[in-house]
Short mmCIF file of C-alpha atoms and ligand atoms in Angstrom, two decimals:
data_model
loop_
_atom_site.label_atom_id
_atom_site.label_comp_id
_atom_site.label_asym_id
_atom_site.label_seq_id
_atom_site.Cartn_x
_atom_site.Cartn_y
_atom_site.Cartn_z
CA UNK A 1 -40.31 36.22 -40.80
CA UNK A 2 -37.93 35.18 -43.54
CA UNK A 3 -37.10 31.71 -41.99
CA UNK A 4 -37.64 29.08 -45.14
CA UNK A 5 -40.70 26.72 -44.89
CA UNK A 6 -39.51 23.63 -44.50
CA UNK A 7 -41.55 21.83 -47.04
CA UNK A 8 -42.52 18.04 -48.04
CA UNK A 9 -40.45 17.58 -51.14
CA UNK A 10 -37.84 15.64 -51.72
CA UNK A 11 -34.66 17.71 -53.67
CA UNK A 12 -35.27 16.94 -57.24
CA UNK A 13 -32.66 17.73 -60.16
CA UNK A 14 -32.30 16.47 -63.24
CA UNK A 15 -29.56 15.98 -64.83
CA UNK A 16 -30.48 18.29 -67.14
CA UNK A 17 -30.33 20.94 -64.54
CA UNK A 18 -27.55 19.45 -62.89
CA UNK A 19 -25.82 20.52 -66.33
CA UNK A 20 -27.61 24.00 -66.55
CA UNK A 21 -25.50 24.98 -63.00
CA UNK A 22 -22.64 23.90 -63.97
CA UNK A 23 -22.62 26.28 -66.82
CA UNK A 24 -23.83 29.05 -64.91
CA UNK A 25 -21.00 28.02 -61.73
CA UNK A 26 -18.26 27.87 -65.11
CA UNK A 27 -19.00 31.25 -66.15
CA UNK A 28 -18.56 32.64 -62.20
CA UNK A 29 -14.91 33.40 -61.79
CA UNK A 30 -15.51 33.30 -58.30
CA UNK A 31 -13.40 30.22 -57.88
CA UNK A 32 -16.52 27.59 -57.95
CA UNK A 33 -15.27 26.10 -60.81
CA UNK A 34 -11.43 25.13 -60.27
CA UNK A 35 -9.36 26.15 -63.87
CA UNK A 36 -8.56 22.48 -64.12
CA UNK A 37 -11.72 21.25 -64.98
CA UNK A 38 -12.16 23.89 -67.60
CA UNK A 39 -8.78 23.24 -69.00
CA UNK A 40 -9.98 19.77 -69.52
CA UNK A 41 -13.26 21.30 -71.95
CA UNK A 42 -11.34 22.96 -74.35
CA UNK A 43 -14.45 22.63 -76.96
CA UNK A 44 -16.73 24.36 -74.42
CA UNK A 45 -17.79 27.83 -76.47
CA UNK A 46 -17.18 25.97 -80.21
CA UNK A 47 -18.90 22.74 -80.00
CA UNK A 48 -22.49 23.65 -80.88
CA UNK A 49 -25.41 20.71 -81.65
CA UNK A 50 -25.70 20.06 -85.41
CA UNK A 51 -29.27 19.54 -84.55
CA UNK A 52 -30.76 22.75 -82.68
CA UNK A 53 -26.99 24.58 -83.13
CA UNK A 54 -26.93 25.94 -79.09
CA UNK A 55 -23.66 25.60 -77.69
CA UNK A 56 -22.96 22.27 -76.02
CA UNK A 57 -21.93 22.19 -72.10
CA UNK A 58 -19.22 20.69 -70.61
CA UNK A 59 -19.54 19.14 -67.43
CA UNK A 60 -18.20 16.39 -65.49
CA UNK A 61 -19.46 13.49 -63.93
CA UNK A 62 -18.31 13.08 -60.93
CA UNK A 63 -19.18 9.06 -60.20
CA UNK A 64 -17.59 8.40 -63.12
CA UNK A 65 -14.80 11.24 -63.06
CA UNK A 66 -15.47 11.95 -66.62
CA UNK A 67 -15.78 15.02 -69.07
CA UNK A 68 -18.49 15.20 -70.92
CA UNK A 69 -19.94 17.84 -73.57
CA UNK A 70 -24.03 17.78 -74.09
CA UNK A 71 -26.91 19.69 -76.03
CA UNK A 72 -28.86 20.32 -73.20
CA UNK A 73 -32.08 20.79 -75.94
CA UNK A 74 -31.86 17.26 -77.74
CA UNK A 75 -31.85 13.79 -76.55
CA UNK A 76 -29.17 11.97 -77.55
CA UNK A 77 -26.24 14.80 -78.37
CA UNK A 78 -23.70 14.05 -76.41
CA UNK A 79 -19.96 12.18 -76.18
CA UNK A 80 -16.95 11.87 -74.04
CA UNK A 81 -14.61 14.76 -73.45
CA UNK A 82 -11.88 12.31 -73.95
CA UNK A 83 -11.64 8.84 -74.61
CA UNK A 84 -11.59 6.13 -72.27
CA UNK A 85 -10.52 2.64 -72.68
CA UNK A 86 -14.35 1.43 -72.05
CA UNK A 87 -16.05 4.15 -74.30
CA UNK A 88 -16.98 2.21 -77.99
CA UNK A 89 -17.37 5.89 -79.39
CA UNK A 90 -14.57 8.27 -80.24
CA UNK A 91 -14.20 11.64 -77.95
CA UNK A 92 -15.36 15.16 -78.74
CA UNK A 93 -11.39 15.41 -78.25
CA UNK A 94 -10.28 12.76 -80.72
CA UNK A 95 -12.73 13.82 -83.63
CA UNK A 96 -11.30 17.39 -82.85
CA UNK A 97 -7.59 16.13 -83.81
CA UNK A 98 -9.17 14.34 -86.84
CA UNK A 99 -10.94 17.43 -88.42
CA UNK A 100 -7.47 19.64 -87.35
CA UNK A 101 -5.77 16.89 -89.56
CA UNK A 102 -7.88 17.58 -92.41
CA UNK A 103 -7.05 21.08 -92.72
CA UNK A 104 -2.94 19.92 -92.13
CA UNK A 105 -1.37 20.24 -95.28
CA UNK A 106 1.80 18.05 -96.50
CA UNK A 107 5.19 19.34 -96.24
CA UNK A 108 5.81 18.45 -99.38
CA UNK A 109 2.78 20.72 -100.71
CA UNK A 110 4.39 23.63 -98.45
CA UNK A 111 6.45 25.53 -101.45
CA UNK A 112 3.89 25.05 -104.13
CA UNK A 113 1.07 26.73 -102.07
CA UNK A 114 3.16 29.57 -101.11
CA UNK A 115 4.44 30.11 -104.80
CA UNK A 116 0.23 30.19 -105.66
CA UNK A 117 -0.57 32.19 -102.91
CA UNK A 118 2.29 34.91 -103.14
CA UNK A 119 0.95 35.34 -107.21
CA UNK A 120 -2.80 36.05 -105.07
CA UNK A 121 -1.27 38.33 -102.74
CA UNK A 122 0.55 40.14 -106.00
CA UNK A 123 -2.43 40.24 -107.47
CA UNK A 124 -4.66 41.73 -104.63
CA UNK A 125 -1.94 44.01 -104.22
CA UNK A 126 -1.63 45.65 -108.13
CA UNK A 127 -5.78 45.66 -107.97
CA UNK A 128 -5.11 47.88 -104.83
CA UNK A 129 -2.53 49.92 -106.61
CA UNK A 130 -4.93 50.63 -109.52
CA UNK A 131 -7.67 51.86 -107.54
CA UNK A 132 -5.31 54.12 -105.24
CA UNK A 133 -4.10 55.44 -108.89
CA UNK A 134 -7.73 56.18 -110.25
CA UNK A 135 -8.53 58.18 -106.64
CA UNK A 136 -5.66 60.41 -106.41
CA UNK A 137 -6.05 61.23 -110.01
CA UNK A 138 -9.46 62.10 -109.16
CA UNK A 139 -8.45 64.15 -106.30
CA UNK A 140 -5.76 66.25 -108.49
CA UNK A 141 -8.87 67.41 -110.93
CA UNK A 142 -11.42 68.28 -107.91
CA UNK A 143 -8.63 70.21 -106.64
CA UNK A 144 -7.97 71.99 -110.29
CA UNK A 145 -11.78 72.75 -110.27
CA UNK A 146 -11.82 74.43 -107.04
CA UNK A 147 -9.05 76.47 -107.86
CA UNK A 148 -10.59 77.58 -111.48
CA UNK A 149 -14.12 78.43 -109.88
CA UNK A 150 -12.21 80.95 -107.72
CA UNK A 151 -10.41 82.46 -110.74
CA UNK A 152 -13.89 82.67 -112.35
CA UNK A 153 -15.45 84.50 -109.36
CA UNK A 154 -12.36 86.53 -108.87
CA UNK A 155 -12.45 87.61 -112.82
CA UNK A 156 -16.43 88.42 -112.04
CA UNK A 157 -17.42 86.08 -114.14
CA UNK A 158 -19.61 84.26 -111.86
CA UNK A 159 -21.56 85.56 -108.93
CA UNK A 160 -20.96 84.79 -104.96
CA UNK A 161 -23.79 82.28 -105.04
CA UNK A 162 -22.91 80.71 -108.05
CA UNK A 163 -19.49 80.55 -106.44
CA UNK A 164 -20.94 79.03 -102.87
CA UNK A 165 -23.45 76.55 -104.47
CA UNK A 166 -20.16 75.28 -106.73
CA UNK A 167 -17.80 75.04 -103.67
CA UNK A 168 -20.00 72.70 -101.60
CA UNK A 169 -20.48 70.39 -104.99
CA UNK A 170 -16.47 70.09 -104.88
CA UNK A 171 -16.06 70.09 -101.48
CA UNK A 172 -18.27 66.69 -100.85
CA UNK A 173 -17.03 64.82 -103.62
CA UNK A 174 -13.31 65.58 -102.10
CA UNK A 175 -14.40 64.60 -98.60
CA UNK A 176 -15.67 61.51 -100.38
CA UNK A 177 -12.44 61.10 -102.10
CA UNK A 178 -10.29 61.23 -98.55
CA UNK A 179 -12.54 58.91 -96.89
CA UNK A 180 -11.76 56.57 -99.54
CA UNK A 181 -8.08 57.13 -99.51
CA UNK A 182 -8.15 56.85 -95.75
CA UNK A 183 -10.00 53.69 -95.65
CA UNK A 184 -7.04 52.08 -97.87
CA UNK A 185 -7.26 48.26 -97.82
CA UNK A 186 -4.80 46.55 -95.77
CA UNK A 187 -1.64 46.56 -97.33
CA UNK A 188 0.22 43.15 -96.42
CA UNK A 189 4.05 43.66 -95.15
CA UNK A 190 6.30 41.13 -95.36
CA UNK A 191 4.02 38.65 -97.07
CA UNK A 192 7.44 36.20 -97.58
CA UNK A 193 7.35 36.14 -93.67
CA UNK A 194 3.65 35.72 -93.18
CA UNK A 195 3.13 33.22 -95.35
CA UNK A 196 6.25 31.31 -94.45
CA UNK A 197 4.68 31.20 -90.39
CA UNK A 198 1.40 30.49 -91.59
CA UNK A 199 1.94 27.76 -93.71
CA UNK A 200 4.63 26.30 -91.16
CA UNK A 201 1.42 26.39 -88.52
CA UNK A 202 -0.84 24.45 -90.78
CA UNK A 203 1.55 21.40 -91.63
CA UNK A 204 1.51 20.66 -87.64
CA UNK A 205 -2.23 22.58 -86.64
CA UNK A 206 -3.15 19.33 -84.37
CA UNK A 207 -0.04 19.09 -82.33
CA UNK A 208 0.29 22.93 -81.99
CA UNK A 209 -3.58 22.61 -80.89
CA UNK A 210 -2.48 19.76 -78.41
CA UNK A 211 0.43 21.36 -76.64
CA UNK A 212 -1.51 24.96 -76.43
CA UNK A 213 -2.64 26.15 -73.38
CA UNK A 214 -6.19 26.72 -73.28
CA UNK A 215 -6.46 30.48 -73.75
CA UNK A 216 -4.05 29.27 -77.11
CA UNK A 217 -6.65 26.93 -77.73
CA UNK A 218 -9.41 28.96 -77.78
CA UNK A 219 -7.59 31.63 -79.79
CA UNK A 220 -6.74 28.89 -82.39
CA UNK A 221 -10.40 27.30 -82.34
CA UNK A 222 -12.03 30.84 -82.57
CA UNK A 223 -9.95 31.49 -85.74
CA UNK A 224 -10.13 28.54 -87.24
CA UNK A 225 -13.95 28.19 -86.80
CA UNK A 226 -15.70 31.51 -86.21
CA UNK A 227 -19.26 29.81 -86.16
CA UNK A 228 -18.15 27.00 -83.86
CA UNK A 229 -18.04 23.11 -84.82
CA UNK A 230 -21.34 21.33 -85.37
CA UNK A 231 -21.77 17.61 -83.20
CA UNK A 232 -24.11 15.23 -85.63
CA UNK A 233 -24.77 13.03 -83.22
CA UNK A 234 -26.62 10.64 -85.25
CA UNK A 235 -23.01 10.16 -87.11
CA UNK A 236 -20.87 10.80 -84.38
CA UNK A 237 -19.45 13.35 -86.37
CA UNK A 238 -18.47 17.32 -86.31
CA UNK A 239 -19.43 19.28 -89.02
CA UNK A 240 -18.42 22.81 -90.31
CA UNK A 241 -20.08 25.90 -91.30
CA UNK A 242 -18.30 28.52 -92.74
CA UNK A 243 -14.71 27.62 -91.86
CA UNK A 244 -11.66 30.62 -91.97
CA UNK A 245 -11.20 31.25 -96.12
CA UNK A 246 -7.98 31.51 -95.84
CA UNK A 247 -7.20 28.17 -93.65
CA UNK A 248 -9.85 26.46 -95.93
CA UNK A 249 -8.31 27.76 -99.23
CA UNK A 250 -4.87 26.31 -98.03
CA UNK A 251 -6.60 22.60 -97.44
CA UNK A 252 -8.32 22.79 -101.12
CA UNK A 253 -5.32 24.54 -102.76
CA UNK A 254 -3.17 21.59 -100.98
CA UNK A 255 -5.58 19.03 -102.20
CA UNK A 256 -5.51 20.60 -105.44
CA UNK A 257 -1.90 18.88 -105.99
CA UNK A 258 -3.05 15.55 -104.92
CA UNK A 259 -4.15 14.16 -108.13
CA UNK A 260 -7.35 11.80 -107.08
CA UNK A 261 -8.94 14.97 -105.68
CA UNK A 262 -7.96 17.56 -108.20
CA UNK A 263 -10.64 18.64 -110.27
CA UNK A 264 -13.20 19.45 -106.91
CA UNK A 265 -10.79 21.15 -104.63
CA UNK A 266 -9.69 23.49 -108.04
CA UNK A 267 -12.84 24.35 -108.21
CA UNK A 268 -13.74 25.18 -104.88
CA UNK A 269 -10.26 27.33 -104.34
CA UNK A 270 -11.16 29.18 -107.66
CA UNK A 271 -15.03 30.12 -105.83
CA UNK A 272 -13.22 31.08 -102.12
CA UNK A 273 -9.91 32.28 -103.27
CA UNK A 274 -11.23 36.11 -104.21
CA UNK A 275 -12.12 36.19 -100.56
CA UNK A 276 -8.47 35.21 -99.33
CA UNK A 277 -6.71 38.03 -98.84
CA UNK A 278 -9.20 39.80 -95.87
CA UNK A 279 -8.38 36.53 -94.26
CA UNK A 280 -4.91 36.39 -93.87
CA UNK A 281 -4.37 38.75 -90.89
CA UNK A 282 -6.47 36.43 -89.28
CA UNK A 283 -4.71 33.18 -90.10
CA UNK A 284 -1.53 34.70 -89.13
CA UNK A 285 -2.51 34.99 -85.49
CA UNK A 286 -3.66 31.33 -85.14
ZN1 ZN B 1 -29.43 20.19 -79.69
#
């Protein structure tokens, strides 16, 4: 009882699967995996396969001693962790640096982008100011309302029910009010100071990403890319869906200034820019 069979096979495992328990073994804290190797797969959890989009799996191979990240669905999707001197093909790691570079904006760029994006913020801000305006005035005549309908019912001039029936009208369209009021956007403090850290972030994103840890890395990646980074392998490219607004609003508003790419990246800005302000908060952490 309960003694294995010791059967005629031979111990078969693809690679495939080979790959398949190393991701299972990576997500077991249980000291299998040793943090070293994961530190060295940053892009595990954000590279995804332009072709089938599952996440890609890092895993090493241990002949070789190298890093590699693969789709374990498609044939064909896969690259170097890092580069080596034989690989002909950059690494998942240098086209990483590459894409960070193209969201880097100049230094020089720096003060015009902030002037443009503190006249947003303004902006976002008055619109709030407005709408806070138009509630509490509303508010102040619900309350007047309330207070007349009692008058009325305590001159007799309406009847208990009347009175009742009235009440609950006011009373939901205050409640209504308050949530409103409560749910107040999210008033930016210090924008000077936010702005000044963000923007100082973005002219140096790829060297910040290189000398993170990878718990920084991951932060930054997460933020930067919420829907991951796409491998094309048939290009040997990463592509981008959906990028942060506010980090992708900086890159067109920077390329905005440089004069052979003006008229698209104005364009685009104009389209994503009424989305910016949610986004900050977010860009801030990075
Ligand atoms: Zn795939």
């Amino acid at each position: 009882m309960d003694t294995p069979v010791k059967g005629n096979w031979e111990p078969i495992i693809t690679e495939s699967e080979f790959v398949k328990v190393q991701e299972v073994l990576q997500k077991n804290n249980s000291g299998y995996q040793h943090k070293k190797e994961v530190d060295e797969r940053p892009l595990t959890r954000l590279l995804r396969c332009n072709n089938c989009d599952s996440y890609m799996v890092g895993y090493k191979n241990l002949k070789k001693n190298l890093h590699y990240y693969r789709c374990l669905k498609c044939k064909g999707s896969h690259l170097n962790a890092h580069s080596t001197k034989k690989a002909l093909k950059k690494s998942a790691e240098a086209i990483f640096i590459e894409l960070l570079e193209k969201f880097q904006i100049p230094k020089k760029f720096t003060p015009l982008i902030k002037m443009q994006l503190t006249k947003l913020f303004n902006q976002y801000e008055e619109n709030n100011l407005q709408d806070d305006k138009n509630l509490e005035t509303e508010y102040k005549k619900l309350q007047k309302d309330v207070k007349d309908l009692r008058i009325r019912l305590g001159l007799g001039k309406i009847d208990q029910e009347t009175y009742e029936i009235t009440y609950e009208h006011l009373n939901e369209q205050i409640q209504k009010i308050s949530k409103e009021v409560n749910n107040a956007k999210v008033k930016i403090s210090n924008l000077e100071e936010l702005l000044k850290k963000a923007l100082k972030k973005l002219e140096n994103i790829s060297k910040i990403w290189g000398c993170s840890d990878l718990e920084e890395k991951r932060i930054l990646q997460k933020t930067m890319f919420p829907e991951g980074i796409f491998f094309d392998a048939e290009n040997h490219i990463y592509r981008t869906r959906n990028p942060n607004q506010f980090i992708e609003s900086i890159s067109l508003l920077s390329m905005s200034y440089e004069p052979n790419k003006k008229a698209d990246s104005q364009n685009k800005f104009e389209k994503s820019a009424t989305v910016v302000p949610a986004r900050i908060e977010l860009a801030s952490k990075v």
